Tab-separated table of C-alpha atoms in Angstrom:
chain	number	residue	atom	x	y	z
H	189	UNK	CA	4.198	8.109	18.786
H	190	UNK	CA	3.316	5.628	16.007
H	191	UNK	CA	4.638	5.581	12.450
H	192	UNK	CA	3.846	3.688	9.265
H	193	UNK	CA	5.874	2.175	6.471
H	194	UNK	CA	4.702	4.025	3.368
H	195	UNK	CA	3.826	1.834	0.376
H	196	UNK	CA	2.695	2.626	-3.159
H	197	UNK	CA	-0.828	1.380	-2.475
H	198	UNK	CA	-1.194	4.356	-0.108
H	199	UNK	CA	-0.655	6.959	-2.774
H	200	UNK	CA	-4.343	7.522	-3.206
H	201	UNK	CA	-5.098	7.707	0.504
H	202	UNK	CA	-5.861	11.064	2.102
H	203	UNK	CA	-2.780	11.926	4.140
H	204	UNK	CA	-4.673	13.736	6.811
H	205	UNK	CA	-6.861	10.673	7.428
H	206	UNK	CA	-3.930	8.369	8.107
H	207	UNK	CA	-3.382	8.107	11.853
H	208	UNK	CA	0.489	8.024	11.621
H	209	UNK	CA	2.796	10.501	13.239
H	210	UNK	CA	5.667	9.789	10.828
H	211	UNK	CA	6.398	7.641	7.821
H	212	UNK	CA	9.234	5.367	6.757
H	213	UNK	CA	10.321	4.848	3.115
H	214	UNK	CA	13.000	2.880	1.306
H	215	UNK	CA	15.477	5.407	-0.148
H	216	UNK	CA	16.111	3.096	-3.090
H	217	UNK	CA	12.570	3.919	-4.271
H	218	UNK	CA	13.033	7.678	-4.281
H	219	UNK	CA	16.553	8.466	-5.523
H	220	UNK	CA	16.305	10.381	-8.796
H	221	UNK	CA	12.517	9.974	-8.817
H	222	UNK	CA	9.567	12.283	-8.323
H	223	UNK	CA	9.312	12.943	-4.597
H	224	UNK	CA	6.006	14.829	-4.653
H	225	UNK	CA	4.177	12.220	-2.461
H	226	UNK	CA	6.908	12.601	0.174
H	227	UNK	CA	6.830	16.362	0.105
H	228	UNK	CA	3.089	16.135	0.669
H	229	UNK	CA	3.667	13.989	3.813
H	230	UNK	CA	6.219	16.444	5.093
H	231	UNK	CA	3.902	19.442	4.388
H	232	UNK	CA	1.245	17.614	6.414
H	233	UNK	CA	3.624	17.549	9.368
H	234	UNK	CA	4.610	13.887	9.000
H	235	UNK	CA	8.451	13.511	9.058
H	236	UNK	CA	10.156	10.929	6.892
H	237	UNK	CA	12.612	8.242	8.060
H	238	UNK	CA	14.729	6.278	5.595
H	239	UNK	CA	15.038	2.476	5.889
H	240	UNK	CA	17.205	0.879	3.225
H	241	UNK	CA	17.328	-2.560	1.774
H	242	UNK	CA	20.457	-2.629	-0.388
H	243	UNK	CA	23.585	-1.774	1.720
H	244	UNK	CA	24.204	-5.493	2.258
H	245	UNK	CA	26.187	-4.753	5.412
H	246	UNK	CA	26.752	-8.529	5.803
H	247	UNK	CA	27.892	-9.033	2.228
H	248	UNK	CA	31.423	-8.877	0.880
H	249	UNK	CA	31.119	-6.517	-2.028
H	250	UNK	CA	32.621	-2.993	-1.553
H	251	UNK	CA	30.378	-0.409	0.142
H	252	UNK	CA	28.656	1.655	-2.600
H	253	UNK	CA	29.909	5.171	-1.942
H	254	UNK	CA	28.034	6.639	-4.908
H	255	UNK	CA	24.785	5.228	-3.583
H	256	UNK	CA	25.517	6.634	-0.085
H	257	UNK	CA	26.106	10.101	-1.588
H	258	UNK	CA	22.685	9.817	-3.165
H	259	UNK	CA	21.225	8.819	0.206
H	260	UNK	CA	22.953	11.782	1.815
H	261	UNK	CA	21.388	14.117	-0.748
H	262	UNK	CA	17.946	12.484	-0.171
H	263	UNK	CA	18.276	12.938	3.565
H	264	UNK	CA	19.003	16.627	3.126
H	265	UNK	CA	16.155	17.093	0.674
H	266	UNK	CA	13.645	15.335	2.909
H	267	UNK	CA	15.136	16.729	6.164
H	268	UNK	CA	15.398	13.085	7.253
H	269	UNK	CA	17.334	12.543	10.440
H	270	UNK	CA	17.205	8.718	10.422
H	271	UNK	CA	18.739	6.195	8.048
H	272	UNK	CA	18.883	2.446	8.645
H	273	UNK	CA	19.511	-0.823	6.972
H	274	UNK	CA	19.608	-4.482	7.964
H	275	UNK	CA	22.245	-6.481	9.816
H	276	UNK	CA	22.260	-9.018	7.001
H	277	UNK	CA	23.477	-9.637	3.419
H	278	UNK	CA	21.313	-8.915	0.512
H	279	UNK	CA	23.495	-9.805	-2.483
H	280	UNK	CA	26.868	-8.753	-3.806
H	281	UNK	CA	27.055	-8.946	-7.608
H	282	UNK	CA	23.298	-8.568	-7.800
H	283	UNK	CA	20.586	-7.289	-5.393
H	284	UNK	CA	18.681	-10.386	-4.384
H	285	UNK	CA	15.768	-8.637	-2.675
H	286	UNK	CA	15.991	-10.957	0.306
H	287	UNK	CA	17.933	-10.883	3.561
H	288	UNK	CA	20.510	-13.554	4.318
H	289	UNK	CA	21.936	-14.075	7.825
H	290	UNK	CA	25.561	-13.638	8.819
H	291	UNK	CA	27.323	-16.026	11.265
H	292	UNK	CA	27.333	-14.863	14.849
H	293	UNK	CA	31.082	-14.952	15.213
H	294	UNK	CA	33.937	-12.707	16.436
H	295	UNK	CA	35.239	-12.441	12.870
H	296	UNK	CA	31.879	-11.102	11.646
H	297	UNK	CA	31.606	-8.640	14.483
H	298	UNK	CA	34.833	-7.016	13.387
H	299	UNK	CA	34.158	-7.206	9.585
H	300	UNK	CA	30.578	-5.891	9.679
H	301	UNK	CA	31.270	-3.201	12.281
H	302	UNK	CA	34.074	-1.956	10.019
H	303	UNK	CA	31.642	-1.812	7.060
H	304	UNK	CA	29.206	0.190	9.199
H	305	UNK	CA	31.905	2.618	10.175
H	306	UNK	CA	32.727	3.097	6.509
H	307	UNK	CA	29.114	3.860	5.729
H	308	UNK	CA	28.941	6.404	8.556
H	309	UNK	CA	32.184	8.086	7.496
H	310	UNK	CA	30.712	8.642	3.977
H	311	UNK	CA	27.315	9.886	5.271
H	312	UNK	CA	28.791	11.952	8.033
H	313	UNK	CA	26.243	10.595	10.540
H	314	UNK	CA	25.397	7.539	12.505
H	315	UNK	CA	23.063	4.991	10.992
H	316	UNK	CA	20.914	2.314	12.652
H	317	UNK	CA	21.043	-1.458	11.980
H	318	UNK	CA	17.968	-3.692	12.233
H	319	UNK	CA	17.996	-7.121	13.763
H	320	UNK	CA	16.503	-9.506	11.142
H	321	UNK	CA	14.726	-12.820	10.914
H	322	UNK	CA	16.790	-15.806	9.923
H	323	UNK	CA	15.709	-19.314	9.077
H	324	UNK	CA	19.059	-20.982	9.662
H	325	UNK	CA	22.365	-19.761	11.011
H	326	UNK	CA	25.615	-20.709	12.740
H	327	UNK	CA	27.842	-18.939	15.276
H	328	UNK	CA	29.623	-18.821	18.583
H	329	UNK	CA	27.250	-16.373	20.409
H	330	UNK	CA	23.597	-15.444	20.719
H	331	UNK	CA	21.919	-13.071	18.303
H	332	UNK	CA	21.474	-10.434	20.963
H	333	UNK	CA	25.166	-10.554	21.921
H	334	UNK	CA	26.167	-10.401	18.276
H	335	UNK	CA	23.963	-7.324	17.735
H	336	UNK	CA	25.269	-5.445	20.698
H	337	UNK	CA	28.877	-6.233	19.971
H	338	UNK	CA	28.514	-4.982	16.371
H	339	UNK	CA	26.768	-1.745	17.332
H	340	UNK	CA	29.141	-0.951	20.173
H	341	UNK	CA	32.212	-1.497	18.041
H	342	UNK	CA	30.712	0.461	15.145
H	343	UNK	CA	29.209	3.079	17.515
H	344	UNK	CA	25.917	3.055	15.623
H	345	UNK	CA	22.245	2.923	16.539
H	346	UNK	CA	19.704	0.110	16.534
H	347	UNK	CA	16.355	-0.160	14.703
H	348	UNK	CA	14.791	-2.736	16.998
H	349	UNK	CA	12.383	-5.102	15.242
H	350	UNK	CA	10.182	-6.698	17.875
H	351	UNK	CA	8.400	-8.960	15.421
H	352	UNK	CA	11.713	-10.377	14.129
H	353	UNK	CA	12.661	-11.396	17.677
H	354	UNK	CA	9.327	-13.151	18.116
H	355	UNK	CA	9.651	-14.987	14.736
H	356	UNK	CA	13.211	-16.181	15.466
H	357	UNK	CA	12.144	-17.489	18.939
H	358	UNK	CA	9.221	-19.479	17.386
H	359	UNK	CA	11.432	-20.989	14.704
H	360	UNK	CA	14.557	-21.741	16.707
H	361	UNK	CA	13.317	-21.891	20.357
H	362	UNK	CA	16.185	-19.709	21.436
H	363	UNK	CA	15.963	-16.396	23.252
H	364	UNK	CA	12.383	-15.441	24.338
H	365	UNK	CA	11.282	-11.927	23.585
H	366	UNK	CA	11.928	-10.505	27.040
H	367	UNK	CA	15.217	-12.346	27.456
H	368	UNK	CA	16.437	-10.794	24.126
H	369	UNK	CA	15.211	-7.298	25.027
H	370	UNK	CA	17.013	-7.402	28.405
H	371	UNK	CA	20.305	-7.636	26.570
H	372	UNK	CA	19.731	-4.609	24.374
H	373	UNK	CA	21.013	-1.178	25.250
H	374	UNK	CA	17.850	0.871	24.765
H	375	UNK	CA	19.852	4.099	24.615
H	376	UNK	CA	20.956	3.060	21.175
H	377	UNK	CA	17.467	2.296	19.800
H	378	UNK	CA	16.106	4.985	17.483
H	379	UNK	CA	12.719	3.401	17.061
H	380	UNK	CA	10.966	0.047	16.841
H	381	UNK	CA	9.329	-2.033	14.088
H	382	UNK	CA	6.191	-4.159	14.667
H	383	UNK	CA	4.501	-6.290	12.087
H	384	UNK	CA	2.574	-9.544	11.640
H	385	UNK	CA	3.802	-12.883	10.533
H	386	UNK	CA	2.319	-16.304	9.644
H	387	UNK	CA	3.104	-19.981	9.659
H	388	UNK	CA	4.011	-21.634	6.296
H	389	UNK	CA	3.161	-25.357	6.157
H	390	UNK	CA	5.518	-25.802	3.193
H	391	UNK	CA	8.538	-25.029	5.233
H	392	UNK	CA	7.262	-25.731	8.736
H	393	UNK	CA	8.450	-22.249	9.733
H	394	UNK	CA	6.924	-18.881	10.731
H	395	UNK	CA	7.615	-16.416	7.885
H	396	UNK	CA	8.123	-12.709	8.386
H	397	UNK	CA	5.480	-11.748	5.817
H	398	UNK	CA	4.367	-8.319	7.160
H	399	UNK	CA	0.858	-9.266	5.986
H	400	UNK	CA	-1.048	-9.824	9.245
H	401	UNK	CA	-2.111	-7.847	12.293
H	402	UNK	CA	0.517	-7.384	15.038
H	403	UNK	CA	0.456	-10.147	17.697
H	404	UNK	CA	-0.515	-9.092	21.209
H	405	UNK	CA	2.884	-10.049	22.710
H	406	UNK	CA	4.736	-8.048	20.176
H	407	UNK	CA	2.461	-5.029	20.586
H	408	UNK	CA	2.601	-5.172	24.389
H	409	UNK	CA	6.391	-5.417	24.388
H	410	UNK	CA	6.724	-2.411	22.102
H	411	UNK	CA	4.262	-0.393	24.165
H	412	UNK	CA	6.120	-1.189	27.342
H	413	UNK	CA	9.399	-0.038	25.784
H	414	UNK	CA	7.744	3.079	24.518
H	415	UNK	CA	6.411	3.888	28.032
H	416	UNK	CA	9.780	3.149	29.714
H	417	UNK	CA	12.144	4.658	27.183
H	418	UNK	CA	9.980	6.942	24.961
H	419	UNK	CA	10.987	4.927	21.882
H	420	UNK	CA	8.625	5.472	18.812
H	421	UNK	CA	6.897	2.483	17.250
H	422	UNK	CA	6.423	1.924	13.507
H	423	UNK	CA	3.985	-0.462	11.839
H	424	UNK	CA	5.221	-2.441	8.802
H	425	UNK	CA	2.553	-3.866	6.477
H	426	UNK	CA	4.165	-4.764	3.167
H	427	UNK	CA	1.985	-7.442	1.587
H	428	UNK	CA	-1.813	-7.756	1.086
H	429	UNK	CA	-2.166	-4.113	2.133
H	430	UNK	CA	-5.560	-3.764	3.865
H	431	UNK	CA	-7.855	-0.759	3.893
H	432	UNK	CA	-6.813	2.522	5.557
H	433	UNK	CA	-9.461	1.744	8.248
H	434	UNK	CA	-7.621	-1.428	9.190
H	435	UNK	CA	-4.244	0.292	9.160
H	436	UNK	CA	-5.652	3.067	11.366
H	437	UNK	CA	-7.010	0.483	13.793
H	438	UNK	CA	-3.577	-1.108	14.058
H	439	UNK	CA	-1.930	2.277	14.564
H	440	UNK	CA	-4.447	3.117	17.299
H	441	UNK	CA	-3.538	-0.088	19.106
H	442	UNK	CA	0.100	1.100	19.128
H	443	UNK	CA	-0.922	4.247	20.933
H	444	UNK	CA	-2.983	2.580	23.664
H	445	UNK	CA	-1.422	2.447	27.132
H	446	UNK	CA	-1.038	-0.908	28.912
H	447	UNK	CA	-0.911	-1.773	32.617
H	448	UNK	CA	2.605	-1.809	33.856
C-alpha cells in the first residue's frame, strides 16, 4: 500500500489517475475551509490521514486545546483514523514554519511525553510522532533511544520517516539506517514516509527538501519493512512538484517487491 502527500498543485489532477491508495494532508490547511477536494478523494475510495505541522511538541508554549478540538472535528468529518505531528519544536509565540530539534536528554523525554499525553487526552485517541531531520543537536542518548523512550512513556505511535534517518546519518555520521531501524518497535509504527533530499553546497549539508526522487536505499528499506510488518508507505514530494506521470512512477516503485 502506497500513499501520497496531497499538495495544492494536485488539485487539477484526475483523482482516478493518481496511483495512490491513500492521501495525507496537513490539518492546518483544512480547518474552517472548503473541504470539497478531500471529499472527492474519499468518494474515490482514497482515505485521508492527517499530518500536522504546528503542535510544536518540542516547544514550551501551552498545548493549543482549541486547535486540537478543531482537529478532532476534522478527523470526524473526514473519517480520518490517523493524526501525527513532529517530534520537534516549530515555534512558540509564532509559528516559524520550520522544525527545530530538541535535546536528546532524560529531561526532554519526560517533558515531551507529558505534552503528547496532554494532546491525546484532548483528542481522545493516540497520535503518532515523526522522527525528524536535524542539522545540529546535543544530548545524552542516541536519536533512536530518545524516540523510543518518548513514545513508550507517552504510549503513542510512530510515523517513521525513513528519509530523515538517511539524511541525519549522512550529515552526522551517526546511526546507519539499518542500525536505527533495529532499535524501533515496529508494532508502534502506523506508516512510513519516504522522500528525496539533496546536498546544499552553501551549508555543506544534505537538506531534507522533498524535491527529488526517493533514493534506492530508502526505498528498499521501506519495502522490506512493508513486507515484514505490513506497514504502509507514503511518498512526500513538497517542492518542485513534478508531473503526475513522475509521481505515479515513484508510487509504482513503492509497490514493487524486492528480494529478501
